[in-house]
Amino acid sequence: MISSDNIKKNISKNITKYRENAGFSQRELAQQLGITPSRISNWEQGANCPTIDILFEVCRVLHVSINDIYGVYPDSEMLLSYNEQQHIHKYRSLDEYGQETIDLVLEREVIRSREQQKKEARIRELEKGKV
């Protein structure tokens, strides 16, 4: 179970991260939300948290999910790092040709990596046999 303090820290950190990724200053985000920039600053510093209604509006403006802001993905067995989330976001922005290209490169790299791991395991086995 995640504590409320950890959730508050996640919200604070994630509002900053997603605001910056969207290219908004605190003032610009505040204008989008119809609030003062000092409220954004207070959220990002962890002094207080937005209400749930405002939080959903923050998500809408920043184009992220409430789970992204909370940093909690309860339906997933796998937690994604921020970089992994960014890769998925970029992948989804590609057209069909771009996605096919990424799929081909990724599949080729998975095969190459597995072959390399097998080679390294075989070398370790051979080295153990020499002892």
PDB file of C-alpha atoms in Angstrom:
ATOM      1  CA  MET A   1       0.000   0.000   0.000  1.00  0.00           C
ATOM      2  CA  ILE A   2       1.323   3.433  -0.903  1.00  0.00           C
ATOM      3  CA  SER A   3       1.183   6.019   1.872  1.00  0.00           C
ATOM      4  CA  SER A   4      -0.602   9.328   1.436  1.00  0.00           C
ATOM      5  CA  ASP A   5       2.730  11.119   1.968  1.00  0.00           C
ATOM      6  CA  ASN A   6       4.252   9.210  -0.960  1.00  0.00           C
ATOM      7  CA  ILE A   7       1.248  10.013  -3.133  1.00  0.00           C
ATOM      8  CA  LYS A   8       1.559  13.720  -2.258  1.00  0.00           C
ATOM      9  CA  LYS A   9       5.255  13.618  -3.148  1.00  0.00           C
ATOM     10  CA  ASN A  10       4.448  11.859  -6.425  1.00  0.00           C
ATOM     11  CA  ILE A  11       1.784  14.431  -7.293  1.00  0.00           C
ATOM     12  CA  SER A  12       4.162  17.284  -6.525  1.00  0.00           C
ATOM     13  CA  LYS A  13       7.008  15.783  -8.558  1.00  0.00           C
ATOM     14  CA  ASN A  14       4.782  14.699 -11.445  1.00  0.00           C
ATOM     15  CA  ILE A  15       2.982  18.009 -11.854  1.00  0.00           C
ATOM     16  CA  THR A  16       6.411  19.623 -12.259  1.00  0.00           C
ATOM     17  CA  LYS A  17       7.653  16.933 -14.633  1.00  0.00           C
ATOM     18  CA  TYR A  18       4.590  16.888 -16.887  1.00  0.00           C
ATOM     19  CA  ARG A  19       4.251  20.683 -16.853  1.00  0.00           C
ATOM     20  CA  GLU A  20       7.839  21.036 -18.019  1.00  0.00           C
ATOM     21  CA  ASN A  21       7.386  18.300 -20.634  1.00  0.00           C
ATOM     22  CA  ALA A  22       4.369  20.158 -21.982  1.00  0.00           C
ATOM     23  CA  GLY A  23       6.509  23.282 -22.260  1.00  0.00           C
ATOM     24  CA  PHE A  24       4.449  25.328 -19.806  1.00  0.00           C
ATOM     25  CA  SER A  25       5.798  27.742 -17.234  1.00  0.00           C
ATOM     26  CA  GLN A  26       4.009  27.804 -13.903  1.00  0.00           C
ATOM     27  CA  ARG A  27       2.336  31.028 -15.021  1.00  0.00           C
ATOM     28  CA  GLU A  28       1.141  29.484 -18.302  1.00  0.00           C
ATOM     29  CA  LEU A  29      -0.293  26.417 -16.581  1.00  0.00           C
ATOM     30  CA  ALA A  30      -2.003  28.664 -14.045  1.00  0.00           C
ATOM     31  CA  GLN A  31      -3.583  30.658 -16.877  1.00  0.00           C
ATOM     32  CA  GLN A  32      -4.852  27.461 -18.492  1.00  0.00           C
ATOM     33  CA  LEU A  33      -6.418  26.428 -15.184  1.00  0.00           C
ATOM     34  CA  GLY A  34      -7.725  29.868 -14.228  1.00  0.00           C
ATOM     35  CA  ILE A  35      -5.742  29.989 -10.980  1.00  0.00           C
ATOM     36  CA  THR A  36      -2.771  31.926  -9.622  1.00  0.00           C
ATOM     37  CA  PRO A  37       0.823  30.869 -10.360  1.00  0.00           C
ATOM     38  CA  SER A  38       1.493  30.698  -6.629  1.00  0.00           C
ATOM     39  CA  ARG A  39      -0.945  27.766  -6.368  1.00  0.00           C
ATOM     40  CA  ILE A  40       1.086  25.858  -8.975  1.00  0.00           C
ATOM     41  CA  SER A  41       4.260  26.691  -7.060  1.00  0.00           C
ATOM     42  CA  ASN A  42       2.717  25.457  -3.796  1.00  0.00           C
ATOM     43  CA  TRP A  43       1.679  22.167  -5.439  1.00  0.00           C
ATOM     44  CA  GLU A  44       5.108  21.623  -6.940  1.00  0.00           C
ATOM     45  CA  GLN A  45       6.838  22.363  -3.645  1.00  0.00           C
ATOM     46  CA  GLY A  46       4.500  19.972  -1.849  1.00  0.00           C
ATOM     47  CA  ALA A  47       3.073  22.708   0.382  1.00  0.00           C
ATOM     48  CA  ASN A  48      -0.420  21.564  -0.574  1.00  0.00           C
ATOM     49  CA  CYS A  49      -2.231  19.471  -3.173  1.00  0.00           C
ATOM     50  CA  PRO A  50      -4.858  20.385  -5.730  1.00  0.00           C
ATOM     51  CA  THR A  51      -8.408  19.233  -5.181  1.00  0.00           C
ATOM     52  CA  ILE A  52      -9.469  16.225  -7.212  1.00  0.00           C
ATOM     53  CA  ASP A  53     -11.526  18.426  -9.565  1.00  0.00           C
ATOM     54  CA  ILE A  54      -8.521  20.643 -10.281  1.00  0.00           C
ATOM     55  CA  LEU A  55      -6.279  17.582 -10.550  1.00  0.00           C
ATOM     56  CA  PHE A  56      -8.421  16.197 -13.365  1.00  0.00           C
ATOM     57  CA  GLU A  57      -8.235  19.574 -15.086  1.00  0.00           C
ATOM     58  CA  VAL A  58      -4.428  19.525 -14.699  1.00  0.00           C
ATOM     59  CA  CYS A  59      -4.409  16.097 -16.352  1.00  0.00           C
ATOM     60  CA  ARG A  60      -6.555  17.370 -19.228  1.00  0.00           C
ATOM     61  CA  VAL A  61      -4.340  20.405 -19.843  1.00  0.00           C
ATOM     62  CA  LEU A  62      -1.109  18.392 -19.607  1.00  0.00           C
ATOM     63  CA  HIS A  63      -2.501  15.438 -21.623  1.00  0.00           C
ATOM     64  CA  VAL A  64      -1.698  12.830 -18.977  1.00  0.00           C
ATOM     65  CA  SER A  65      -3.775  10.375 -16.986  1.00  0.00           C
ATOM     66  CA  ILE A  66      -4.609  10.681 -13.320  1.00  0.00           C
ATOM     67  CA  ASN A  67      -2.428   7.596 -12.802  1.00  0.00           C
ATOM     68  CA  ASP A  68       0.489   9.470 -14.374  1.00  0.00           C
ATOM     69  CA  ILE A  69       0.016  12.361 -11.939  1.00  0.00           C
ATOM     70  CA  TYR A  70      -0.372  10.030  -8.954  1.00  0.00           C
ATOM     71  CA  GLY A  71       2.500   7.841 -10.166  1.00  0.00           C
ATOM     72  CA  VAL A  72       0.404   4.771  -9.379  1.00  0.00           C
ATOM     73  CA  TYR A  73      -0.659   2.143 -11.892  1.00  0.00           C
ATOM     74  CA  PRO A  74      -2.857  -0.285  -9.937  1.00  0.00           C
ATOM     75  CA  ASP A  75      -4.008  -2.368 -12.902  1.00  0.00           C
ATOM     76  CA  SER A  76      -0.521  -3.038 -14.139  1.00  0.00           C
ATOM     77  CA  GLU A  77       1.771  -5.790 -13.000  1.00  0.00           C
ATOM     78  CA  MET A  78       4.628  -3.825 -14.485  1.00  0.00           C
ATOM     79  CA  LEU A  79       5.610  -0.317 -13.441  1.00  0.00           C
ATOM     80  CA  LEU A  80       7.008   1.806 -16.244  1.00  0.00           C
ATOM     81  CA  SER A  81       9.845   4.221 -15.750  1.00  0.00           C
ATOM     82  CA  TYR A  82       9.430   7.754 -16.956  1.00  0.00           C
ATOM     83  CA  ASN A  83      11.668   7.035 -19.976  1.00  0.00           C
ATOM     84  CA  GLU A  84       9.581   3.987 -20.863  1.00  0.00           C
ATOM     85  CA  GLN A  85       6.422   6.076 -20.666  1.00  0.00           C
ATOM     86  CA  GLN A  86       8.037   8.648 -22.953  1.00  0.00           C
ATOM     87  CA  HIS A  87       8.980   5.930 -25.467  1.00  0.00           C
ATOM     88  CA  ILE A  88       5.391   4.710 -25.543  1.00  0.00           C
ATOM     89  CA  HIS A  89       4.091   8.252 -25.973  1.00  0.00           C
ATOM     90  CA  LYS A  90       6.504   8.867 -28.868  1.00  0.00           C
ATOM     91  CA  TYR A  91       5.665   5.501 -30.456  1.00  0.00           C
ATOM     92  CA  ARG A  92       1.942   6.280 -30.358  1.00  0.00           C
ATOM     93  CA  SER A  93       2.568   9.618 -32.086  1.00  0.00           C
ATOM     94  CA  LEU A  94       4.148   7.876 -35.105  1.00  0.00           C
ATOM     95  CA  ASP A  95       2.277   7.004 -38.259  1.00  0.00           C
ATOM     96  CA  GLU A  96       1.891   3.355 -39.328  1.00  0.00           C
ATOM     97  CA  TYR A  97       5.185   3.328 -41.260  1.00  0.00           C
ATOM     98  CA  GLY A  98       7.086   4.747 -38.278  1.00  0.00           C
ATOM     99  CA  GLN A  99       5.569   2.196 -35.900  1.00  0.00           C
ATOM    100  CA  GLU A 100       6.426  -0.666 -38.284  1.00  0.00           C
ATOM    101  CA  THR A 101      10.011   0.601 -38.482  1.00  0.00           C
ATOM    102  CA  ILE A 102      10.316   0.715 -34.689  1.00  0.00           C
ATOM    103  CA  ASP A 103       8.757  -2.757 -34.409  1.00  0.00           C
ATOM    104  CA  LEU A 104      11.327  -4.175 -36.850  1.00  0.00           C
ATOM    105  CA  VAL A 105      14.292  -2.550 -35.114  1.00  0.00           C
ATOM    106  CA  LEU A 106      13.023  -3.618 -31.687  1.00  0.00           C
ATOM    107  CA  GLU A 107      12.520  -7.227 -32.777  1.00  0.00           C
ATOM    108  CA  ARG A 108      15.989  -7.320 -34.323  1.00  0.00           C
ATOM    109  CA  GLU A 109      17.537  -5.896 -31.133  1.00  0.00           C
ATOM    110  CA  VAL A 110      15.698  -8.406 -28.935  1.00  0.00           C
ATOM    111  CA  ILE A 111      17.059 -11.270 -31.045  1.00  0.00           C
ATOM    112  CA  ARG A 112      20.592  -9.799 -31.019  1.00  0.00           C
ATOM    113  CA  SER A 113      20.484  -9.276 -27.261  1.00  0.00           C
ATOM    114  CA  ARG A 114      19.276 -12.835 -26.594  1.00  0.00           C
ATOM    115  CA  GLU A 115      22.020 -14.258 -28.805  1.00  0.00           C
ATOM    116  CA  GLN A 116      24.617 -12.174 -26.969  1.00  0.00           C
ATOM    117  CA  GLN A 117      23.330 -13.390 -23.603  1.00  0.00           C
ATOM    118  CA  LYS A 118      23.550 -17.007 -24.799  1.00  0.00           C
ATOM    119  CA  LYS A 119      27.146 -16.464 -25.966  1.00  0.00           C
ATOM    120  CA  GLU A 120      28.111 -14.924 -22.649  1.00  0.00           C
ATOM    121  CA  ALA A 121      26.472 -17.769 -20.724  1.00  0.00           C
ATOM    122  CA  ARG A 122      28.339 -20.310 -22.862  1.00  0.00           C
ATOM    123  CA  ILE A 123      31.656 -18.529 -22.230  1.00  0.00           C
ATOM    124  CA  ARG A 124      30.998 -18.613 -18.472  1.00  0.00           C
ATOM    125  CA  GLU A 125      30.245 -22.342 -18.694  1.00  0.00           C
ATOM    126  CA  LEU A 126      33.475 -22.994 -20.577  1.00  0.00           C
ATOM    127  CA  GLU A 127      35.472 -20.905 -18.115  1.00  0.00           C
ATOM    128  CA  LYS A 128      34.017 -22.884 -15.197  1.00  0.00           C
ATOM    129  CA  GLY A 129      35.037 -26.130 -16.923  1.00  0.00           C
ATOM    130  CA  LYS A 130      38.685 -24.999 -17.105  1.00  0.00           C
ATOM    131  CA  VAL A 131      38.986 -24.586 -13.347  1.00  0.00           C
TER     132      VAL A 131
END
